[in-house]
Amino acid sequence: MAGTYFDFEKPLQELQEQLDKARETHEKGKVDMSELITQLEGKIEATRKEIYSHLNGWQKVQISRHPERPYSLDYIEHITSDFIELHGDRNVKDDKAIVGGFASIDGETVMIIGHQKGRNTKQRQYRNFGMPNPEGYRKALRLMKLAEKFRKPIITFIDTPGASPGLEAEERGQGEAIARNLLEMAVLKVPVICIVIGEGASGGALGIGVGDRVLMMEYTWYSVISPESCSSILWRSWDYKEKAADALKLSAEDMLGNKLIDGIIREPLGGAHNNPEAAFKAVKDEIKKHLKVLKAMEPDELVTTRVEKFGSMGVYVEG
Amino acid sequence: MEFEEEDSGDKPSWFQRVRENIVTKTKDKKSTPDGLWEKCPRCKAIVPAKDIINNCYVCTQCEYHVKIGSREYFSILFDNGKFTELDADLSSGDPLEFTDTSSYVDRIRVSQSKSGLKDALRSGTGKMNGMPVVIACMDFGFIGGSMGSVVGEKIARAIDYGRVHRMPVIVISKSGGARMMEAAFSLMQMAKTSAKLALLAKEGVPYISILTDPTTGGVTASYAMLGDFNVAEPEALIGFAGPRVIRETIGKDLPKGFQSSEFLQEHGFVDFIVKRYEMKQKIATLLAMIWDKKAK
């Protein structure tokens, strides 16, 4: 059971506290609380269902950032075997905000690449909060080219608050690094599946996000800017993040409705952190399902279809 | 427009007479209509507008590159300023029905009537020193030169036009980045334009990216940085993250010249810096050296 509750989960937290108390009393053996416990468990389930049936954009953003949410390495550990991590961009250094390497999914070799966040303060710093520098994108591209060379499909996990904004990032060409990935990914001759598992913030996300299938997990977000930054720029205040989240239409449902992604991966009730095993299974099933289709396509057909898909995105009036 | 070379030495300042008895022969006198003076935003010199225009909108006193739009760039780069505009009738939709302090639809309407433009980019085809080329140029005056669906689509089509007709493609960037009011639609224009450039590259057709002040955000992280040749005007601001964001992140002032054209050239991301009045000649020379339409 997750230990961190959001504001909108307050009723859940209260029920959980009651349940914990009841269990404690019951275990001490003084009073038989089993009836109350069953009752509370049912109530928790019903309340969670009720809360999660009508989440707004900002609430989904919060869930996507839940500190116990599975990260790329968690998915890699649980849905693949024989993961061999490959480091470095062969140029500057190894960026810890992006991990990648070959792994096996039920006997099939794939290249897996993902943003990586940290779980505690030390790890967060080590991973630079999942914000890659140019060398991270260049490492990702190097690994994708390797996969292409050996004709292995590519899976990317997207989970970043954005590409790192800093002196060194600019010196080493953050813009160029992302741009190069967009160009190269568009014409990779192997299947590419991209899955937003948490935060999909702007160019930092798209930099490993050009695929034949772009999928979002149910409680994630993907847009051109974070709701907070959008609020600060358009409303000139940090207080309009909820409004901004709605205006940006950044949820998986909206993104699918606007045909900017190809599918949604349903999460267990209460979010992936609430039942990681179920989340791992859902992701693995989706990967296998799409790989089967994509592997049957000729390399040139993959490229043409991919370029056409991104080429058709946009809404404008002609005439 | 051809640049008229000027003698830059021994130029009198506007407020100080350095030589006695200046006499201008009648034939050298430039007739300037009344009221057509420009104040340089940088050196504050008051210069006849005609001189600035003849100098490709570069201050004749301090070489400041005045911010200009597609109309001016087309007049500078296309032979005799002649070109055929492409996709002139594309304008913005409002896919997200976006509203912040005012509605996106209103912002578009106001920007259109203020600027006389349909969106933040125009594209056209014409000749540059006799060579057929496609040029797409951003207009900063239209919602900060932001890139939404219209900008992305027009660039994509300009690139396709160059690929199909085997004409070099030149894109002049001047933008604050992706347009927030089209959110993820704007974001995906980065992927779209970059994908189109990959196809252009496969056909061996040259692509030149000209970076002007300012070029930031999603534009830098897509077509602006993907030129076979990345060319910058002097002292332009070019970067991915904006200076304010970086300053807030690192909590320090930025070093002088950070994210300038010169900084980018020094760090290896710009091939060369060219003054605007030398731009046409230099790019035409470069293209003439490398481009043979029939070769494949």
mmCIF file of C-alpha atoms in Angstrom, chain B:
data_model
loop_
_atom_site.group_PDB
_atom_site.id
_atom_site.type_symbol
_atom_site.label_atom_id
_atom_site.label_comp_id
_atom_site.label_asym_id
_atom_site.label_seq_id
_atom_site.Cartn_x
_atom_site.Cartn_y
_atom_site.Cartn_z
ATOM 1 C CA MET B 1 18.417 43.798 -53.069
ATOM 2 C CA GLU B 2 22.095 44.329 -53.673
ATOM 3 C CA PHE B 3 24.154 45.762 -50.901
ATOM 4 C CA GLU B 4 25.870 49.056 -51.565
ATOM 5 C CA GLU B 5 29.325 48.905 -50.097
ATOM 6 C CA GLU B 6 30.016 51.891 -47.907
ATOM 7 C CA ASP B 7 33.205 53.443 -46.760
ATOM 8 C CA SER B 8 33.031 52.796 -43.049
ATOM 9 C CA GLY B 9 36.100 54.823 -42.086
ATOM 10 C CA ASP B 10 36.038 58.404 -40.879
ATOM 11 C CA LYS B 11 32.324 58.603 -40.431
ATOM 12 C CA PRO B 12 31.072 61.768 -38.799
ATOM 13 C CA SER B 13 28.836 61.333 -35.838
ATOM 14 C CA TRP B 14 25.438 62.931 -36.114
ATOM 15 C CA PHE B 15 25.944 65.411 -33.358
ATOM 16 C CA GLN B 16 29.502 66.422 -33.813
ATOM 17 C CA ARG B 17 31.094 68.143 -36.716
ATOM 18 C CA VAL B 18 34.531 66.647 -37.189
ATOM 19 C CA ARG B 19 35.420 68.493 -40.341
ATOM 20 C CA GLU B 20 34.913 72.119 -41.209
ATOM 21 C CA ASN B 21 33.001 73.204 -44.245
ATOM 22 C CA ILE B 22 31.473 69.948 -45.326
ATOM 23 C CA VAL B 23 30.198 70.365 -48.816
ATOM 24 C CA THR B 24 28.208 67.646 -50.493
ATOM 25 C CA LYS B 25 28.108 67.733 -54.232
ATOM 26 C CA THR B 26 24.605 67.833 -55.566
ATOM 27 C CA LYS B 27 24.952 64.468 -57.259
ATOM 28 C CA ASP B 28 25.938 62.817 -53.972
ATOM 29 C CA LYS B 29 23.017 64.224 -52.062
ATOM 30 C CA LYS B 30 20.503 61.592 -51.167
ATOM 31 C CA SER B 31 16.965 62.717 -51.386
ATOM 32 C CA THR B 32 15.208 61.439 -48.338
ATOM 33 C CA PRO B 33 11.507 62.043 -47.915
ATOM 34 C CA ASP B 34 10.659 63.964 -44.784
ATOM 35 C CA GLY B 35 10.084 61.993 -41.594
ATOM 36 C CA LEU B 36 11.894 58.901 -42.716
ATOM 37 C CA TRP B 37 14.538 58.661 -40.083
ATOM 38 C CA GLU B 38 15.270 55.625 -37.967
ATOM 39 C CA LYS B 39 16.740 55.546 -34.504
ATOM 40 C CA CYS B 40 19.070 52.606 -34.001
ATOM 41 C CA PRO B 41 17.786 50.649 -30.980
ATOM 42 C CA ARG B 42 21.338 49.984 -29.869
ATOM 43 C CA CYS B 43 23.565 52.996 -30.569
ATOM 44 C CA LYS B 44 20.644 55.456 -30.672
ATOM 45 C CA ALA B 45 22.069 57.129 -33.760
ATOM 46 C CA ILE B 46 19.490 58.786 -35.979
ATOM 47 C CA VAL B 47 20.034 57.440 -39.463
ATOM 48 C CA PRO B 48 18.051 58.031 -42.642
ATOM 49 C CA ALA B 49 15.723 55.058 -43.024
ATOM 50 C CA LYS B 50 16.825 54.682 -46.614
ATOM 51 C CA ASP B 51 20.425 54.118 -45.558
ATOM 52 C CA ILE B 52 19.360 51.378 -43.166
ATOM 53 C CA ILE B 53 17.220 49.739 -45.825
ATOM 54 C CA ASN B 54 20.016 49.936 -48.365
ATOM 55 C CA ASN B 55 22.268 48.337 -45.781
ATOM 56 C CA CYS B 56 19.915 45.347 -45.440
ATOM 57 C CA TYR B 57 18.461 46.743 -42.209
ATOM 58 C CA VAL B 58 21.818 46.906 -40.493
ATOM 59 C CA CYS B 59 22.698 50.107 -38.645
ATOM 60 C CA THR B 60 25.240 52.036 -40.672
ATOM 61 C CA GLN B 61 26.791 53.326 -37.472
ATOM 62 C CA CYS B 62 27.131 50.334 -35.170
ATOM 63 C CA GLU B 63 26.288 47.298 -37.350
ATOM 64 C CA TYR B 64 23.296 46.446 -35.206
ATOM 65 C CA HIS B 65 21.077 43.992 -37.076
ATOM 66 C CA VAL B 66 17.581 45.413 -36.854
ATOM 67 C CA LYS B 67 14.917 42.750 -36.240
ATOM 68 C CA ILE B 68 13.115 42.242 -39.523
ATOM 69 C CA GLY B 69 10.502 39.862 -40.874
ATOM 70 C CA SER B 70 9.814 37.723 -43.898
ATOM 71 C CA ARG B 71 8.944 40.692 -46.125
ATOM 72 C CA GLU B 72 12.400 42.207 -45.621
ATOM 73 C CA TYR B 73 14.323 38.928 -45.798
ATOM 74 C CA PHE B 74 12.592 37.980 -49.040
ATOM 75 C CA SER B 75 13.499 41.371 -50.507
ATOM 76 C CA ILE B 76 17.108 40.858 -49.451
ATOM 77 C CA LEU B 77 17.571 37.248 -50.573
ATOM 78 C CA PHE B 78 15.438 36.691 -53.676
ATOM 79 C CA ASP B 79 16.742 38.183 -56.917
ATOM 80 C CA ASN B 80 15.039 41.558 -57.441
ATOM 81 C CA GLY B 81 12.899 40.680 -54.454
ATOM 82 C CA LYS B 82 10.772 38.483 -56.717
ATOM 83 C CA PHE B 83 9.252 35.228 -55.484
ATOM 84 C CA THR B 84 6.120 33.119 -55.609
ATOM 85 C CA GLU B 85 4.598 32.627 -52.205
ATOM 86 C CA LEU B 86 3.775 29.044 -51.174
ATOM 87 C CA ASP B 87 0.780 27.999 -49.074
ATOM 88 C CA ALA B 88 -0.187 31.605 -48.412
ATOM 89 C CA ASP B 89 -3.712 30.653 -47.406
ATOM 90 C CA LEU B 90 -2.904 28.537 -44.361
ATOM 91 C CA SER B 91 -4.112 29.908 -41.062
ATOM 92 C CA SER B 92 -4.452 28.623 -37.551
ATOM 93 C CA GLY B 93 -7.219 26.452 -36.196
ATOM 94 C CA ASP B 94 -7.950 26.298 -32.477
ATOM 95 C CA PRO B 95 -7.771 22.569 -31.843
ATOM 96 C CA LEU B 96 -7.739 22.843 -28.060
ATOM 97 C CA GLU B 97 -10.142 25.790 -27.718
ATOM 98 C CA PHE B 98 -7.383 27.325 -25.678
ATOM 99 C CA THR B 99 -8.020 30.229 -23.362
ATOM 100 C CA ASP B 100 -5.679 31.837 -20.894
ATOM 101 C CA THR B 101 -6.069 35.529 -20.102
ATOM 102 C CA SER B 102 -7.624 35.861 -23.527
ATOM 103 C CA SER B 103 -8.736 33.284 -26.043
ATOM 104 C CA TYR B 104 -6.354 31.909 -28.647
ATOM 105 C CA VAL B 105 -8.803 32.782 -31.406
ATOM 106 C CA ASP B 106 -8.724 36.423 -30.285
ATOM 107 C CA ARG B 107 -4.941 36.430 -30.055
ATOM 108 C CA ILE B 108 -4.727 35.138 -33.602
ATOM 109 C CA ARG B 109 -7.204 37.716 -34.852
ATOM 110 C CA VAL B 110 -5.390 40.587 -33.148
ATOM 111 C CA SER B 111 -2.005 39.397 -34.387
ATOM 112 C CA GLN B 112 -3.312 39.031 -37.918
ATOM 113 C CA SER B 113 -4.752 42.510 -38.069
ATOM 114 C CA LYS B 114 -1.708 44.074 -36.369
ATOM 115 C CA SER B 115 0.865 42.359 -38.571
ATOM 116 C CA GLY B 116 -1.026 41.842 -41.799
ATOM 117 C CA LEU B 117 0.265 38.255 -41.694
ATOM 118 C CA LYS B 118 -1.662 34.996 -41.480
ATOM 119 C CA ASP B 119 0.765 33.324 -39.098
ATOM 120 C CA ALA B 120 4.381 33.376 -37.934
ATOM 121 C CA LEU B 121 5.994 32.078 -41.121
ATOM 122 C CA ARG B 122 5.898 32.721 -44.844
ATOM 123 C CA SER B 123 7.499 30.620 -47.533
ATOM 124 C CA GLY B 124 8.222 31.224 -51.165
ATOM 125 C CA THR B 125 10.174 30.055 -54.119
ATOM 126 C CA GLY B 126 12.319 32.200 -56.375
ATOM 127 C CA LYS B 127 15.889 32.658 -57.491
ATOM 128 C CA MET B 128 18.997 33.545 -55.559
ATOM 129 C CA ASN B 129 21.767 34.734 -57.877
ATOM 130 C CA GLY B 130 19.933 32.792 -60.552
ATOM 131 C CA MET B 131 19.615 29.548 -58.614
ATOM 132 C CA PRO B 132 16.069 28.355 -57.817
ATOM 133 C CA VAL B 133 15.585 27.992 -54.066
ATOM 134 C CA VAL B 134 12.821 27.664 -51.483
ATOM 135 C CA ILE B 135 12.967 30.058 -48.557
ATOM 136 C CA ALA B 136 10.802 29.901 -45.443
ATOM 137 C CA CYS B 137 11.094 32.769 -43.005
ATOM 138 C CA MET B 138 9.633 33.235 -39.540
ATOM 139 C CA ASP B 139 7.967 36.453 -38.405
ATOM 140 C CA PHE B 140 8.696 37.280 -34.788
ATOM 141 C CA GLY B 141 5.973 39.918 -34.821
ATOM 142 C CA PHE B 142 3.313 37.208 -34.893
ATOM 143 C CA ILE B 143 2.877 35.850 -31.333
ATOM 144 C CA GLY B 144 6.625 35.880 -30.748
ATOM 145 C CA GLY B 145 7.347 33.895 -33.880
ATOM 146 C CA SER B 146 5.924 30.884 -32.092
ATOM 147 C CA MET B 147 5.644 27.572 -33.885
ATOM 148 C CA GLY B 148 2.206 26.006 -34.049
ATOM 149 C CA SER B 149 0.531 23.804 -36.640
ATOM 150 C CA VAL B 150 0.628 26.435 -39.398
ATOM 151 C CA VAL B 151 4.341 27.123 -39.041
ATOM 152 C CA GLY B 152 5.102 23.402 -38.872
ATOM 153 C CA GLU B 153 2.914 22.556 -41.844
ATOM 154 C CA LYS B 154 4.327 25.362 -43.991
ATOM 155 C CA ILE B 155 7.884 24.331 -43.208
ATOM 156 C CA ALA B 156 7.037 20.692 -43.920
ATOM 157 C CA ARG B 157 5.525 21.684 -47.260
ATOM 158 C CA ALA B 158 8.436 23.974 -48.121
ATOM 159 C CA ILE B 159 10.814 21.074 -47.471
ATOM 160 C CA ASP B 160 8.654 18.735 -49.565
ATOM 161 C CA TYR B 161 8.618 21.342 -52.342
ATOM 162 C CA GLY B 162 12.401 21.510 -52.285
ATOM 163 C CA ARG B 163 12.657 17.719 -52.306
ATOM 164 C CA VAL B 164 10.236 17.204 -55.187
ATOM 165 C CA HIS B 165 11.605 20.072 -57.300
ATOM 166 C CA ARG B 166 15.178 19.483 -56.217
ATOM 167 C CA MET B 167 15.730 22.995 -54.916
ATOM 168 C CA PRO B 168 17.868 23.923 -51.929
ATOM 169 C CA VAL B 169 15.780 24.776 -48.867
ATOM 170 C CA ILE B 170 16.601 27.740 -46.650
ATOM 171 C CA VAL B 171 14.769 28.345 -43.379
ATOM 172 C CA ILE B 172 15.258 31.602 -41.482
ATOM 173 C CA SER B 173 14.434 31.106 -37.807
ATOM 174 C CA LYS B 174 13.362 33.821 -35.389
ATOM 175 C CA SER B 175 11.207 32.413 -32.683
ATOM 176 C CA GLY B 176 10.466 32.119 -28.999
ATOM 177 C CA GLY B 177 9.812 28.399 -29.530
ATOM 178 C CA ALA B 178 6.734 26.221 -29.699
ATOM 179 C CA ARG B 179 3.335 27.900 -29.396
ATOM 180 C CA MET B 180 1.795 27.047 -26.047
ATOM 181 C CA MET B 181 -1.773 27.619 -27.179
ATOM 182 C CA GLU B 182 -1.551 24.588 -29.436
ATOM 183 C CA ALA B 183 0.244 22.580 -26.746
ATOM 184 C CA ALA B 184 1.140 19.065 -27.935
ATOM 185 C CA PHE B 185 0.184 19.931 -31.515
ATOM 186 C CA SER B 186 3.025 22.470 -31.440
ATOM 187 C CA LEU B 187 5.359 19.931 -29.866
ATOM 188 C CA MET B 188 4.699 17.449 -32.649
ATOM 189 C CA GLN B 189 5.637 20.032 -35.292
ATOM 190 C CA MET B 190 9.203 19.481 -34.091
ATOM 191 C CA ALA B 191 8.992 15.804 -35.012
ATOM 192 C CA LYS B 192 7.166 16.552 -38.243
ATOM 193 C CA THR B 193 9.633 19.128 -39.601
ATOM 194 C CA SER B 194 12.626 17.021 -38.539
ATOM 195 C CA ALA B 195 11.177 13.925 -40.208
ATOM 196 C CA LYS B 196 10.694 15.882 -43.431
ATOM 197 C CA LEU B 197 14.306 17.052 -43.243
ATOM 198 C CA ALA B 198 15.410 13.434 -42.993
ATOM 199 C CA LEU B 199 13.667 12.737 -46.303
ATOM 200 C CA LEU B 200 15.235 15.821 -47.889
ATOM 201 C CA ALA B 201 18.673 14.693 -46.741
ATOM 202 C CA LYS B 202 18.118 11.258 -48.292
ATOM 203 C CA GLU B 203 17.620 12.962 -51.647
ATOM 204 C CA GLY B 204 20.855 14.888 -51.256
ATOM 205 C CA VAL B 205 19.182 18.287 -51.482
ATOM 206 C CA PRO B 206 20.933 20.973 -49.403
ATOM 207 C CA TYR B 207 19.274 22.508 -46.368
ATOM 208 C CA ILE B 208 20.545 25.761 -44.905
ATOM 209 C CA SER B 209 19.339 26.977 -41.531
ATOM 210 C CA ILE B 210 19.753 30.680 -40.841
ATOM 211 C CA LEU B 211 19.532 31.541 -37.161
ATOM 212 C CA THR B 212 18.571 35.090 -36.284
ATOM 213 C CA ASP B 213 17.808 36.965 -33.092
ATOM 214 C CA PRO B 214 16.213 35.254 -31.201
ATOM 215 C CA THR B 215 15.985 31.528 -31.896
ATOM 216 C CA THR B 216 15.049 29.448 -28.860
ATOM 217 C CA GLY B 217 13.072 26.491 -27.535
ATOM 218 C CA GLY B 218 11.414 23.964 -29.790
ATOM 219 C CA VAL B 219 12.607 25.705 -32.932
ATOM 220 C CA THR B 220 16.230 25.347 -31.834
ATOM 221 C CA ALA B 221 15.497 21.742 -30.880
ATOM 222 C CA SER B 222 14.261 20.912 -34.372
ATOM 223 C CA TYR B 223 14.780 22.432 -37.831
ATOM 224 C CA ALA B 224 16.934 25.392 -36.769
ATOM 225 C CA MET B 225 19.782 23.130 -35.624
ATOM 226 C CA LEU B 226 19.543 20.578 -38.420
ATOM 227 C CA GLY B 227 21.074 22.482 -41.314
ATOM 228 C CA ASP B 228 23.725 20.945 -43.504
ATOM 229 C CA PHE B 229 24.937 24.432 -42.768
ATOM 230 C CA ASN B 230 23.887 26.338 -39.688
ATOM 231 C CA VAL B 231 24.437 30.018 -40.390
ATOM 232 C CA ALA B 232 23.887 32.785 -37.853
ATOM 233 C CA GLU B 233 23.596 36.532 -37.959
ATOM 234 C CA PRO B 234 26.002 38.296 -35.574
ATOM 235 C CA GLU B 235 25.123 38.584 -31.896
ATOM 236 C CA ALA B 236 21.821 36.723 -32.134
ATOM 237 C CA LEU B 237 20.434 34.950 -29.078
ATOM 238 C CA ILE B 238 20.346 31.233 -29.870
ATOM 239 C CA GLY B 239 19.570 28.541 -27.323
ATOM 240 C CA PHE B 240 17.311 25.761 -26.159
ATOM 241 C CA ALA B 241 16.336 26.957 -22.688
ATOM 242 C CA GLY B 242 15.698 30.680 -22.355
ATOM 243 C CA PRO B 243 18.234 32.772 -20.426
ATOM 244 C CA ARG B 244 15.695 33.576 -17.705
ATOM 245 C CA VAL B 245 14.968 29.885 -17.079
ATOM 246 C CA ILE B 246 18.663 29.035 -16.907
ATOM 247 C CA ARG B 247 19.365 31.944 -14.575
ATOM 248 C CA GLU B 248 16.582 30.784 -12.260
ATOM 249 C CA THR B 249 17.797 27.188 -12.383
ATOM 250 C CA ILE B 250 21.434 27.837 -11.598
ATOM 251 C CA GLY B 251 20.780 30.858 -9.393
ATOM 252 C CA LYS B 252 23.592 32.876 -10.941
ATOM 253 C CA ASP B 253 24.005 35.511 -13.619
ATOM 254 C CA LEU B 254 24.925 34.159 -17.017
ATOM 255 C CA PRO B 255 28.377 34.795 -18.458
ATOM 256 C CA LYS B 256 28.612 37.604 -20.988
ATOM 257 C CA GLY B 257 27.928 36.479 -24.519
ATOM 258 C CA PHE B 258 26.286 33.229 -23.337
ATOM 259 C CA GLN B 259 23.986 31.797 -26.037
ATOM 260 C CA SER B 260 25.146 34.347 -28.608
ATOM 261 C CA SER B 261 25.906 33.405 -32.215
ATOM 262 C CA GLU B 262 29.585 33.740 -31.401
ATOM 263 C CA PHE B 263 29.183 31.421 -28.401
ATOM 264 C CA LEU B 264 27.486 28.821 -30.587
ATOM 265 C CA GLN B 265 30.151 29.025 -33.239
ATOM 266 C CA GLU B 266 32.817 28.674 -30.557
ATOM 267 C CA HIS B 267 31.103 25.549 -29.192
ATOM 268 C CA GLY B 268 30.691 23.986 -32.598
ATOM 269 C CA PHE B 269 27.022 24.415 -33.438
ATOM 270 C CA VAL B 270 27.151 27.150 -36.052
ATOM 271 C CA ASP B 271 29.202 26.822 -39.241
ATOM 272 C CA PHE B 272 29.705 30.507 -39.735
ATOM 273 C CA ILE B 273 28.403 33.909 -38.794
ATOM 274 C CA VAL B 274 27.535 36.284 -41.590
ATOM 275 C CA LYS B 275 26.505 39.922 -41.624
ATOM 276 C CA ARG B 276 23.111 40.356 -43.168
ATOM 277 C CA TYR B 277 24.367 42.449 -46.065
ATOM 278 C CA GLU B 278 26.797 39.683 -47.004
ATOM 279 C CA MET B 279 24.378 36.845 -46.439
ATOM 280 C CA LYS B 280 22.942 36.459 -49.915
ATOM 281 C CA GLN B 281 26.302 36.496 -51.630
ATOM 282 C CA LYS B 282 27.908 34.056 -49.223
ATOM 283 C CA ILE B 283 25.067 31.549 -49.256
ATOM 284 C CA ALA B 284 24.702 31.741 -53.030
ATOM 285 C CA THR B 285 28.441 31.151 -53.397
ATOM 286 C CA LEU B 286 28.318 28.171 -51.061
ATOM 287 C CA LEU B 287 25.333 26.644 -52.839
ATOM 288 C CA ALA B 288 26.915 27.181 -56.249
ATOM 289 C CA MET B 289 29.959 25.237 -55.031
ATOM 290 C CA ILE B 290 28.075 22.204 -53.760
ATOM 291 C CA TRP B 291 24.761 21.988 -55.552
ATOM 292 C CA ASP B 292 24.131 20.484 -58.932
ATOM 293 C CA LYS B 293 20.427 19.932 -59.453
ATOM 294 C CA LYS B 294 20.890 17.010 -61.822
ATOM 295 C CA ALA B 295 23.387 15.145 -59.691
ATOM 296 C CA LYS B 296 21.941 12.493 -57.457
#
